[in-house]
């Protein structure tokens, strides 16, 4: 049964207000329910409350970086199967490998496009069906 993305809970964790706002705007346009967090600590509390279906996390953040945040999410049995997509302005092999080691499901390089964001969601949430014109 195909579920429309209305209410598909997506979390965006990034210390950059610009990135959070950009991702939130793009995702809300296709009907996603977007939860944002400024860092890993902020995110962990919100993840427990909101149970997002997919999580986008920046690597370079203060206090708790993206690798640590991803590892904590993946080590929690309740969220082990939640897809975590790493976001980074670095496109290095080392960063991608380190992301894989901590359990990330995909790696997107910033700045990302709407197509890349939606492609990542479609790849990891098979029942995702974007709605184009949300009022």
Short mmCIF file of N, CA, C and O in Angstrom, two decimals:
data_model
loop_
_atom_site.label_atom_id
_atom_site.label_comp_id
_atom_site.label_asym_id
_atom_site.label_seq_id
_atom_site.Cartn_x
_atom_site.Cartn_y
_atom_site.Cartn_z
N UNK A 1 0.84 -1.18 0.00
CA UNK A 1 0.00 0.00 0.00
C UNK A 1 0.88 1.24 0.00
O UNK A 1 1.77 1.37 0.83
N UNK A 2 0.65 2.14 -0.91
CA UNK A 2 1.47 3.34 -1.01
C UNK A 2 0.99 4.42 -0.05
O UNK A 2 -0.19 4.73 0.01
N UNK A 3 1.91 4.93 0.72
CA UNK A 3 1.57 5.96 1.69
C UNK A 3 2.05 7.30 1.15
O UNK A 3 3.19 7.43 0.75
N UNK A 4 1.15 8.29 1.12
CA UNK A 4 1.61 9.60 0.68
C UNK A 4 2.53 10.18 1.74
O UNK A 4 2.42 9.85 2.91
N UNK A 5 3.43 11.03 1.31
CA UNK A 5 4.46 11.52 2.22
C UNK A 5 3.93 12.50 3.25
O UNK A 5 4.66 12.97 4.08
N UNK A 6 2.65 12.83 3.20
CA UNK A 6 2.10 13.70 4.22
C UNK A 6 2.36 13.03 5.56
O UNK A 6 1.98 11.89 5.77
N UNK A 7 3.04 13.72 6.40
CA UNK A 7 3.33 13.14 7.69
C UNK A 7 4.56 12.25 7.71
O UNK A 7 4.89 11.73 8.75
N UNK A 8 5.24 12.07 6.54
CA UNK A 8 6.49 11.31 6.58
C UNK A 8 7.45 12.14 7.42
O UNK A 8 7.80 13.26 7.06
N UNK A 9 7.83 11.62 8.57
CA UNK A 9 8.67 12.39 9.47
C UNK A 9 10.13 12.30 9.06
O UNK A 9 10.70 11.22 8.98
N UNK A 10 10.69 13.46 8.77
CA UNK A 10 12.08 13.57 8.35
C UNK A 10 12.79 14.48 9.33
O UNK A 10 12.30 15.57 9.64
N UNK A 11 13.95 14.05 9.82
CA UNK A 11 14.72 14.91 10.72
C UNK A 11 15.94 15.45 9.99
O UNK A 11 16.62 14.70 9.28
N UNK A 12 16.22 16.74 10.18
CA UNK A 12 17.39 17.38 9.61
C UNK A 12 18.21 17.95 10.77
O UNK A 12 17.73 18.81 11.51
N UNK A 13 19.43 17.43 10.94
CA UNK A 13 20.31 17.88 12.02
C UNK A 13 21.49 18.62 11.40
O UNK A 13 22.29 18.02 10.69
N UNK A 14 21.57 19.91 11.67
CA UNK A 14 22.67 20.71 11.12
C UNK A 14 22.81 21.97 11.94
O UNK A 14 21.81 22.58 12.31
N UNK A 15 24.04 22.37 12.23
CA UNK A 15 24.24 23.58 13.01
C UNK A 15 24.07 24.84 12.16
O UNK A 15 24.01 25.94 12.67
N UNK A 16 23.96 24.67 10.84
CA UNK A 16 23.74 25.80 9.94
C UNK A 16 22.25 26.05 9.75
O UNK A 16 21.52 25.19 9.25
N UNK A 17 21.82 27.23 10.17
CA UNK A 17 20.42 27.61 10.03
C UNK A 17 20.00 27.59 8.56
O UNK A 17 18.89 27.18 8.22
N UNK A 18 20.89 28.00 7.68
CA UNK A 18 20.62 28.04 6.24
C UNK A 18 20.32 26.64 5.71
O UNK A 18 19.34 26.44 4.98
N UNK A 19 21.16 25.68 6.06
CA UNK A 19 20.97 24.30 5.60
C UNK A 19 19.66 23.74 6.16
O UNK A 19 18.88 23.13 5.43
N UNK A 20 19.42 23.95 7.45
CA UNK A 20 18.18 23.46 8.06
C UNK A 20 16.96 24.04 7.35
O UNK A 20 16.04 23.33 6.99
N UNK A 21 16.99 25.35 7.12
CA UNK A 21 15.85 26.02 6.49
C UNK A 21 15.66 25.56 5.04
O UNK A 21 14.54 25.33 4.61
N UNK A 22 16.76 25.41 4.30
CA UNK A 22 16.69 24.96 2.91
C UNK A 22 16.07 23.56 2.84
O UNK A 22 15.14 23.33 2.07
N UNK A 23 16.60 22.64 3.63
CA UNK A 23 16.09 21.27 3.62
C UNK A 23 14.63 21.24 4.06
O UNK A 23 13.80 20.56 3.44
N UNK A 24 14.31 21.99 5.10
CA UNK A 24 12.94 22.02 5.61
C UNK A 24 11.96 22.53 4.55
O UNK A 24 10.91 21.94 4.32
N UNK A 25 12.34 23.61 3.86
CA UNK A 25 11.49 24.18 2.81
C UNK A 25 11.27 23.18 1.68
O UNK A 25 10.13 22.95 1.26
N UNK A 26 12.37 22.57 1.20
CA UNK A 26 12.26 21.58 0.11
C UNK A 26 11.37 20.41 0.50
O UNK A 26 10.52 19.97 -0.27
N UNK A 27 11.56 19.90 1.71
CA UNK A 27 10.83 18.71 2.15
C UNK A 27 9.36 19.01 2.45
O UNK A 27 8.49 18.19 2.17
N UNK A 28 9.10 20.19 3.00
CA UNK A 28 7.70 20.54 3.29
C UNK A 28 6.90 20.71 2.00
O UNK A 28 5.71 20.42 1.97
N UNK A 29 7.58 21.16 0.94
CA UNK A 29 6.90 21.33 -0.36
C UNK A 29 6.39 20.02 -0.92
O UNK A 29 5.47 20.01 -1.72
N UNK A 30 7.00 18.91 -0.53
CA UNK A 30 6.54 17.60 -1.00
C UNK A 30 5.74 16.87 0.08
O UNK A 30 5.50 15.68 0.00
N UNK A 31 5.35 17.61 1.10
CA UNK A 31 4.44 17.06 2.10
C UNK A 31 5.06 16.37 3.29
O UNK A 31 4.37 15.69 4.05
N UNK A 32 6.36 16.52 3.49
CA UNK A 32 7.00 15.87 4.64
C UNK A 32 6.77 16.68 5.92
O UNK A 32 6.60 17.89 5.88
N UNK A 33 6.79 15.98 7.01
CA UNK A 33 6.71 16.57 8.34
C UNK A 33 8.17 16.68 8.80
O UNK A 33 8.80 15.66 9.04
N UNK A 34 8.70 17.89 8.88
CA UNK A 34 10.13 18.06 9.13
C UNK A 34 10.41 18.49 10.57
O UNK A 34 9.80 19.41 11.10
N UNK A 35 11.35 17.78 11.19
CA UNK A 35 11.81 18.12 12.53
C UNK A 35 13.26 18.55 12.37
O UNK A 35 14.03 17.85 11.71
N UNK A 36 13.64 19.68 12.93
CA UNK A 36 15.03 20.12 12.81
C UNK A 36 15.70 20.12 14.18
O UNK A 36 15.04 20.25 15.21
N UNK A 37 17.02 19.97 14.16
CA UNK A 37 17.82 20.01 15.38
C UNK A 37 19.13 20.71 15.07
O UNK A 37 19.65 20.59 13.96
N UNK A 38 19.66 21.45 16.05
CA UNK A 38 20.88 22.23 15.82
C UNK A 38 22.15 21.43 16.05
O UNK A 38 23.22 21.79 15.56
N UNK A 39 22.08 20.33 16.81
CA UNK A 39 23.25 19.48 17.01
C UNK A 39 22.80 18.10 17.49
O UNK A 39 21.60 17.85 17.64
N UNK A 40 23.77 17.22 17.72
CA UNK A 40 23.46 15.85 18.10
C UNK A 40 22.68 15.72 19.39
O UNK A 40 21.75 14.91 19.48
N UNK A 41 23.03 16.52 20.40
CA UNK A 41 22.32 16.43 21.68
C UNK A 41 20.86 16.83 21.51
O UNK A 41 19.95 16.17 22.01
N UNK A 42 20.64 17.93 20.79
CA UNK A 42 19.30 18.42 20.50
C UNK A 42 18.52 17.33 19.76
O UNK A 42 17.37 17.04 20.06
N UNK A 43 19.18 16.71 18.78
CA UNK A 43 18.55 15.70 17.94
C UNK A 43 18.14 14.45 18.73
O UNK A 43 17.04 13.94 18.53
N UNK A 44 19.01 13.97 19.60
CA UNK A 44 18.73 12.72 20.31
C UNK A 44 17.44 12.80 21.12
O UNK A 44 16.64 11.86 21.12
N UNK A 45 17.22 13.94 21.78
CA UNK A 45 15.98 14.11 22.55
C UNK A 45 14.77 14.14 21.62
O UNK A 45 13.75 13.51 21.89
N UNK A 46 14.91 14.83 20.49
CA UNK A 46 13.79 14.95 19.54
C UNK A 46 13.51 13.62 18.83
O UNK A 46 12.35 13.33 18.52
N UNK A 47 14.54 12.82 18.57
CA UNK A 47 14.35 11.53 17.90
C UNK A 47 13.50 10.62 18.79
O UNK A 47 12.57 9.97 18.33
N UNK A 48 13.81 10.60 20.07
CA UNK A 48 13.07 9.75 21.01
C UNK A 48 11.58 10.16 21.07
O UNK A 48 10.71 9.30 21.18
N UNK A 49 11.32 11.46 20.96
CA UNK A 49 9.95 11.96 21.01
C UNK A 49 9.19 11.78 19.71
O UNK A 49 8.00 11.46 19.71
N UNK A 50 9.87 12.00 18.57
CA UNK A 50 9.15 12.08 17.30
C UNK A 50 9.27 10.85 16.39
O UNK A 50 8.50 10.72 15.46
N UNK A 51 10.23 9.98 16.64
CA UNK A 51 10.44 8.78 15.82
C UNK A 51 10.42 9.06 14.31
O UNK A 51 9.55 8.57 13.59
N UNK A 52 11.40 9.84 13.79
CA UNK A 52 11.42 10.12 12.35
C UNK A 52 11.68 8.85 11.55
O UNK A 52 12.30 7.91 12.05
N UNK A 53 11.20 8.82 10.29
CA UNK A 53 11.40 7.66 9.42
C UNK A 53 12.78 7.68 8.76
O UNK A 53 13.28 6.66 8.32
N UNK A 54 13.35 8.91 8.63
CA UNK A 54 14.67 9.06 8.01
C UNK A 54 15.33 10.29 8.63
O UNK A 54 14.65 11.24 9.00
N UNK A 55 16.67 10.22 8.77
CA UNK A 55 17.40 11.30 9.43
C UNK A 55 18.56 11.77 8.54
O UNK A 55 19.33 10.94 8.05
N UNK A 56 18.66 13.08 8.35
CA UNK A 56 19.79 13.69 7.65
C UNK A 56 20.64 14.36 8.73
O UNK A 56 20.12 15.16 9.51
N UNK A 57 21.93 14.04 8.77
CA UNK A 57 22.78 14.62 9.82
C UNK A 57 24.08 15.18 9.23
O UNK A 57 24.76 14.52 8.46
N UNK A 58 24.38 16.42 9.62
CA UNK A 58 25.62 17.07 9.22
C UNK A 58 26.77 16.41 9.98
O UNK A 58 26.60 15.99 11.12
N UNK A 59 27.94 16.35 9.36
CA UNK A 59 29.09 15.75 10.04
C UNK A 59 29.74 16.74 11.01
O UNK A 59 29.96 16.43 12.17
N UNK A 60 30.02 17.94 10.52
CA UNK A 60 30.73 18.92 11.33
C UNK A 60 29.77 19.75 12.18
O UNK A 60 29.14 20.68 11.69
N UNK A 61 29.64 19.37 13.46
CA UNK A 61 28.78 20.11 14.39
C UNK A 61 29.47 20.22 15.74
O UNK A 61 30.27 19.36 16.10
N UNK A 62 29.14 21.27 16.49
CA UNK A 62 29.73 21.40 17.83
C UNK A 62 29.13 20.36 18.79
O UNK A 62 28.09 19.78 18.49
N UNK A 63 29.77 20.15 19.90
CA UNK A 63 29.33 19.26 20.98
C UNK A 63 29.31 17.78 20.60
O UNK A 63 30.07 17.00 21.12
N UNK A 64 28.43 17.40 19.68
CA UNK A 64 28.31 16.00 19.27
C UNK A 64 28.28 16.00 17.75
O UNK A 64 27.33 16.49 17.16
N UNK A 65 29.34 15.51 17.10
CA UNK A 65 29.38 15.59 15.64
C UNK A 65 28.48 14.52 14.99
O UNK A 65 27.88 13.69 15.67
N UNK A 66 28.41 14.59 13.67
CA UNK A 66 27.53 13.69 12.93
C UNK A 66 27.88 12.22 13.07
O UNK A 66 27.00 11.37 13.12
N UNK A 67 29.17 11.92 13.13
CA UNK A 67 29.59 10.52 13.28
C UNK A 67 29.12 9.98 14.63
O UNK A 67 28.58 8.88 14.72
N UNK A 68 29.34 10.77 15.70
CA UNK A 68 28.93 10.34 17.05
C UNK A 68 27.41 10.22 17.13
O UNK A 68 26.89 9.26 17.70
N UNK A 69 26.73 11.19 16.54
CA UNK A 69 25.26 11.18 16.55
C UNK A 69 24.74 9.94 15.82
O UNK A 69 23.88 9.22 16.34
N UNK A 70 25.29 9.65 14.64
CA UNK A 70 24.88 8.48 13.86
C UNK A 70 25.13 7.19 14.65
O UNK A 70 24.26 6.32 14.72
N UNK A 71 26.30 7.09 15.26
CA UNK A 71 26.64 5.89 16.03
C UNK A 71 25.65 5.69 17.18
O UNK A 71 25.19 4.56 17.43
N UNK A 72 25.29 6.77 17.87
CA UNK A 72 24.33 6.68 18.99
C UNK A 72 22.95 6.26 18.50
O UNK A 72 22.28 5.44 19.13
N UNK A 73 22.54 6.79 17.35
CA UNK A 73 21.23 6.43 16.79
C UNK A 73 21.23 4.94 16.42
O UNK A 73 20.34 4.19 16.79
N UNK A 74 22.28 4.50 15.72
CA UNK A 74 22.35 3.12 15.24
C UNK A 74 22.56 2.10 16.37
O UNK A 74 22.23 0.93 16.22
N UNK A 75 23.12 2.55 17.49
CA UNK A 75 23.33 1.65 18.63
C UNK A 75 22.08 1.50 19.49
O UNK A 75 22.06 0.71 20.42
N UNK A 76 21.04 2.28 19.20
CA UNK A 76 19.79 2.19 19.95
C UNK A 76 18.87 1.23 19.20
O UNK A 76 18.55 1.47 18.03
N UNK A 77 18.44 0.16 19.85
CA UNK A 77 17.64 -0.86 19.17
C UNK A 77 16.35 -0.30 18.56
O UNK A 77 15.88 -0.81 17.55
N UNK A 78 15.79 0.75 19.15
CA UNK A 78 14.55 1.33 18.62
C UNK A 78 14.76 2.04 17.29
O UNK A 78 13.83 2.21 16.51
N UNK A 79 16.02 2.50 17.05
CA UNK A 79 16.28 3.31 15.85
C UNK A 79 17.33 2.70 14.92
O UNK A 79 17.71 3.33 13.95
N UNK A 80 17.76 1.47 15.23
CA UNK A 80 18.79 0.80 14.44
C UNK A 80 18.45 0.75 12.96
O UNK A 80 19.31 0.92 12.10
N UNK A 81 17.15 0.56 12.63
CA UNK A 81 16.76 0.44 11.22
C UNK A 81 16.38 1.78 10.59
O UNK A 81 16.04 1.82 9.41
N UNK A 82 16.43 2.87 11.35
CA UNK A 82 16.12 4.18 10.79
C UNK A 82 17.26 4.62 9.88
O UNK A 82 18.41 4.67 10.33
N UNK A 83 16.98 4.93 8.61
CA UNK A 83 18.07 5.36 7.72
C UNK A 83 18.68 6.69 8.18
O UNK A 83 17.95 7.62 8.54
N UNK A 84 20.00 6.74 8.19
CA UNK A 84 20.72 7.98 8.54
C UNK A 84 21.58 8.37 7.34
O UNK A 84 22.41 7.59 6.88
N UNK A 85 21.34 9.58 6.83
CA UNK A 85 22.07 10.09 5.67
C UNK A 85 23.02 11.18 6.17
O UNK A 85 22.59 12.15 6.77
N UNK A 86 24.31 10.99 5.93
CA UNK A 86 25.31 11.97 6.35
C UNK A 86 25.34 13.13 5.35
O UNK A 86 25.25 12.92 4.15
N UNK A 87 25.47 14.35 5.88
CA UNK A 87 25.61 15.55 5.05
C UNK A 87 26.97 16.16 5.33
O UNK A 87 27.35 16.32 6.48
N UNK A 88 27.70 16.50 4.28
CA UNK A 88 29.00 17.13 4.50
C UNK A 88 29.40 17.98 3.32
O UNK A 88 29.04 17.69 2.18
N UNK A 89 30.16 19.02 3.60
CA UNK A 89 30.70 19.84 2.52
C UNK A 89 31.96 19.18 1.98
O UNK A 89 32.48 19.56 0.94
N UNK A 90 32.47 18.17 2.71
CA UNK A 90 33.66 17.44 2.25
C UNK A 90 33.23 16.22 1.45
O UNK A 90 32.29 15.54 1.82
N UNK A 91 33.94 15.96 0.37
CA UNK A 91 33.57 14.84 -0.49
C UNK A 91 34.67 13.77 -0.47
O UNK A 91 34.88 13.07 -1.44
N UNK A 92 35.38 13.67 0.64
CA UNK A 92 36.51 12.75 0.70
C UNK A 92 36.13 11.31 0.94
O UNK A 92 35.13 11.01 1.58
N UNK A 93 36.96 10.42 0.43
CA UNK A 93 36.77 8.99 0.61
C UNK A 93 36.80 8.61 2.10
O UNK A 93 36.01 7.81 2.56
N UNK A 94 37.71 9.26 2.85
CA UNK A 94 37.85 8.98 4.28
C UNK A 94 36.55 9.29 5.01
O UNK A 94 36.08 8.50 5.83
N UNK A 95 35.96 10.44 4.69
CA UNK A 95 34.72 10.84 5.36
C UNK A 95 33.59 9.87 5.05
O UNK A 95 32.81 9.50 5.92
N UNK A 96 33.52 9.44 3.80
CA UNK A 96 32.48 8.49 3.40
C UNK A 96 32.68 7.14 4.10
O UNK A 96 31.73 6.54 4.58
N UNK A 97 33.93 6.70 4.16
CA UNK A 97 34.24 5.43 4.82
C UNK A 97 33.92 5.50 6.31
O UNK A 97 33.33 4.59 6.88
N UNK A 98 34.28 6.61 6.94
CA UNK A 98 34.01 6.78 8.37
C UNK A 98 32.50 6.79 8.62
O UNK A 98 32.01 6.23 9.60
N UNK A 99 31.75 7.40 7.70
CA UNK A 99 30.29 7.41 7.80
C UNK A 99 29.73 6.00 7.75
O UNK A 99 28.83 5.64 8.53
N UNK A 100 30.27 5.18 6.86
CA UNK A 100 29.83 3.79 6.74
C UNK A 100 30.13 3.00 8.03
O UNK A 100 29.32 2.20 8.48
N UNK A 101 31.32 3.25 8.60
CA UNK A 101 31.73 2.53 9.81
C UNK A 101 30.75 2.79 10.96
O UNK A 101 30.41 1.88 11.70
N UNK A 102 30.28 4.03 11.10
CA UNK A 102 29.36 4.34 12.19
C UNK A 102 27.91 3.98 11.86
O UNK A 102 27.02 4.17 12.67
N UNK A 103 27.69 3.47 10.64
CA UNK A 103 26.37 2.94 10.30
C UNK A 103 25.51 3.80 9.40
O UNK A 103 24.32 3.52 9.24
N UNK A 104 26.07 4.86 8.82
CA UNK A 104 25.24 5.70 7.95
C UNK A 104 24.83 4.91 6.71
O UNK A 104 25.53 4.02 6.26
N UNK A 105 23.67 5.28 6.17
CA UNK A 105 23.12 4.56 5.03
C UNK A 105 23.48 5.20 3.70
O UNK A 105 23.43 4.55 2.67
N UNK A 106 23.81 6.48 3.73
CA UNK A 106 24.15 7.19 2.50
C UNK A 106 24.91 8.45 2.88
O UNK A 106 24.92 8.87 4.04
N UNK A 107 25.53 9.08 1.88
CA UNK A 107 26.36 10.26 2.09
C UNK A 107 26.00 11.28 1.02
O UNK A 107 26.09 10.97 -0.17
N UNK A 108 25.55 12.46 1.42
CA UNK A 108 25.27 13.53 0.45
C UNK A 108 26.25 14.68 0.68
O UNK A 108 26.54 15.03 1.82
N UNK A 109 26.73 15.24 -0.42
CA UNK A 109 27.64 16.37 -0.32
C UNK A 109 26.85 17.67 -0.42
O UNK A 109 25.97 17.80 -1.26
N UNK A 110 27.15 18.60 0.50
CA UNK A 110 26.51 19.92 0.45
C UNK A 110 27.24 20.80 -0.55
O UNK A 110 28.44 20.67 -0.66
N UNK A 111 26.58 21.72 -1.24
CA UNK A 111 25.12 21.90 -1.18
C UNK A 111 24.41 20.79 -1.96
O UNK A 111 24.88 20.37 -3.01
N UNK A 112 23.32 20.31 -1.42
CA UNK A 112 22.56 19.24 -2.06
C UNK A 112 21.39 19.84 -2.83
O UNK A 112 20.97 20.96 -2.56
N UNK A 113 20.89 19.09 -3.79
CA UNK A 113 19.74 19.55 -4.58
C UNK A 113 18.47 18.89 -4.04
O UNK A 113 18.53 17.91 -3.29
N UNK A 114 17.35 19.41 -4.46
CA UNK A 114 16.05 18.83 -4.10
C UNK A 114 16.02 17.37 -4.57
O UNK A 114 15.56 16.49 -3.85
N UNK A 115 16.55 17.12 -5.79
CA UNK A 115 16.55 15.77 -6.35
C UNK A 115 17.37 14.81 -5.49
O UNK A 115 16.99 13.66 -5.28
N UNK A 116 18.51 15.29 -4.98
CA UNK A 116 19.35 14.43 -4.14
C UNK A 116 18.65 14.10 -2.83
O UNK A 116 18.66 12.95 -2.38
N UNK A 117 18.03 15.11 -2.21
CA UNK A 117 17.30 14.89 -0.96
C UNK A 117 16.16 13.89 -1.17
O UNK A 117 16.04 12.91 -0.42
N UNK A 118 15.35 14.13 -2.18
CA UNK A 118 14.22 13.24 -2.45
C UNK A 118 14.68 11.86 -2.89
O UNK A 118 14.07 10.85 -2.52
N UNK A 119 15.77 11.81 -3.65
CA UNK A 119 16.33 10.53 -4.08
C UNK A 119 16.76 9.68 -2.89
O UNK A 119 16.52 8.47 -2.85
N UNK A 120 17.38 10.33 -1.90
CA UNK A 120 17.81 9.61 -0.69
C UNK A 120 16.60 9.08 0.07
O UNK A 120 16.61 7.93 0.53
N UNK A 121 15.57 9.89 0.17
CA UNK A 121 14.36 9.44 0.88
C UNK A 121 13.73 8.26 0.12
O UNK A 121 13.40 7.24 0.72
N UNK A 122 13.59 8.40 -1.20
CA UNK A 122 12.98 7.33 -2.00
C UNK A 122 13.78 6.02 -1.90
O UNK A 122 13.21 4.94 -1.90
N UNK A 123 15.10 6.16 -1.83
CA UNK A 123 15.95 4.96 -1.75
C UNK A 123 15.79 4.22 -0.42
O UNK A 123 15.91 3.01 -0.37
N UNK A 124 15.53 4.96 0.66
CA UNK A 124 15.50 4.34 1.99
C UNK A 124 14.11 4.20 2.60
O UNK A 124 13.94 3.48 3.58
N UNK A 125 13.14 4.92 2.04
CA UNK A 125 11.75 4.80 2.51
C UNK A 125 10.91 4.45 1.27
O UNK A 125 10.37 5.33 0.61
N UNK A 126 10.85 3.15 0.94
CA UNK A 126 10.25 2.72 -0.31
C UNK A 126 8.79 3.17 -0.51
O UNK A 126 8.36 3.36 -1.63
N UNK A 127 8.03 3.35 0.57
CA UNK A 127 6.64 3.75 0.41
C UNK A 127 6.45 5.27 0.31
O UNK A 127 5.34 5.77 0.30
N UNK A 128 7.55 6.00 0.19
CA UNK A 128 7.49 7.47 0.08
C UNK A 128 6.97 7.86 -1.29
O UNK A 128 7.48 7.44 -2.31
N UNK A 129 5.92 8.69 -1.30
CA UNK A 129 5.38 9.22 -2.56
C UNK A 129 5.21 10.72 -2.39
O UNK A 129 4.30 11.16 -1.71
N UNK A 130 6.13 11.51 -2.95
CA UNK A 130 6.04 12.96 -2.77
C UNK A 130 4.76 13.54 -3.36
O UNK A 130 4.30 13.09 -4.40
N UNK A 131 4.20 14.50 -2.68
CA UNK A 131 3.04 15.22 -3.21
C UNK A 131 3.57 16.57 -3.65
O UNK A 131 4.29 17.23 -2.91
N UNK A 132 3.26 16.98 -4.86
CA UNK A 132 3.88 18.17 -5.39
C UNK A 132 3.31 19.49 -4.91
O UNK A 132 4.04 20.37 -4.55
N UNK A 133 2.02 19.66 -4.90
CA UNK A 133 1.49 20.99 -4.59
C UNK A 133 0.79 20.99 -3.25
O UNK A 133 -0.42 20.83 -3.17
N UNK A 134 1.55 21.18 -2.20
CA UNK A 134 0.99 21.25 -0.86
C UNK A 134 0.70 22.71 -0.58
O UNK A 134 1.54 23.57 -0.77
N UNK A 135 -0.51 22.99 -0.12
CA UNK A 135 -0.87 24.40 0.11
C UNK A 135 -0.27 24.89 1.42
O UNK A 135 -0.04 24.16 2.32
#
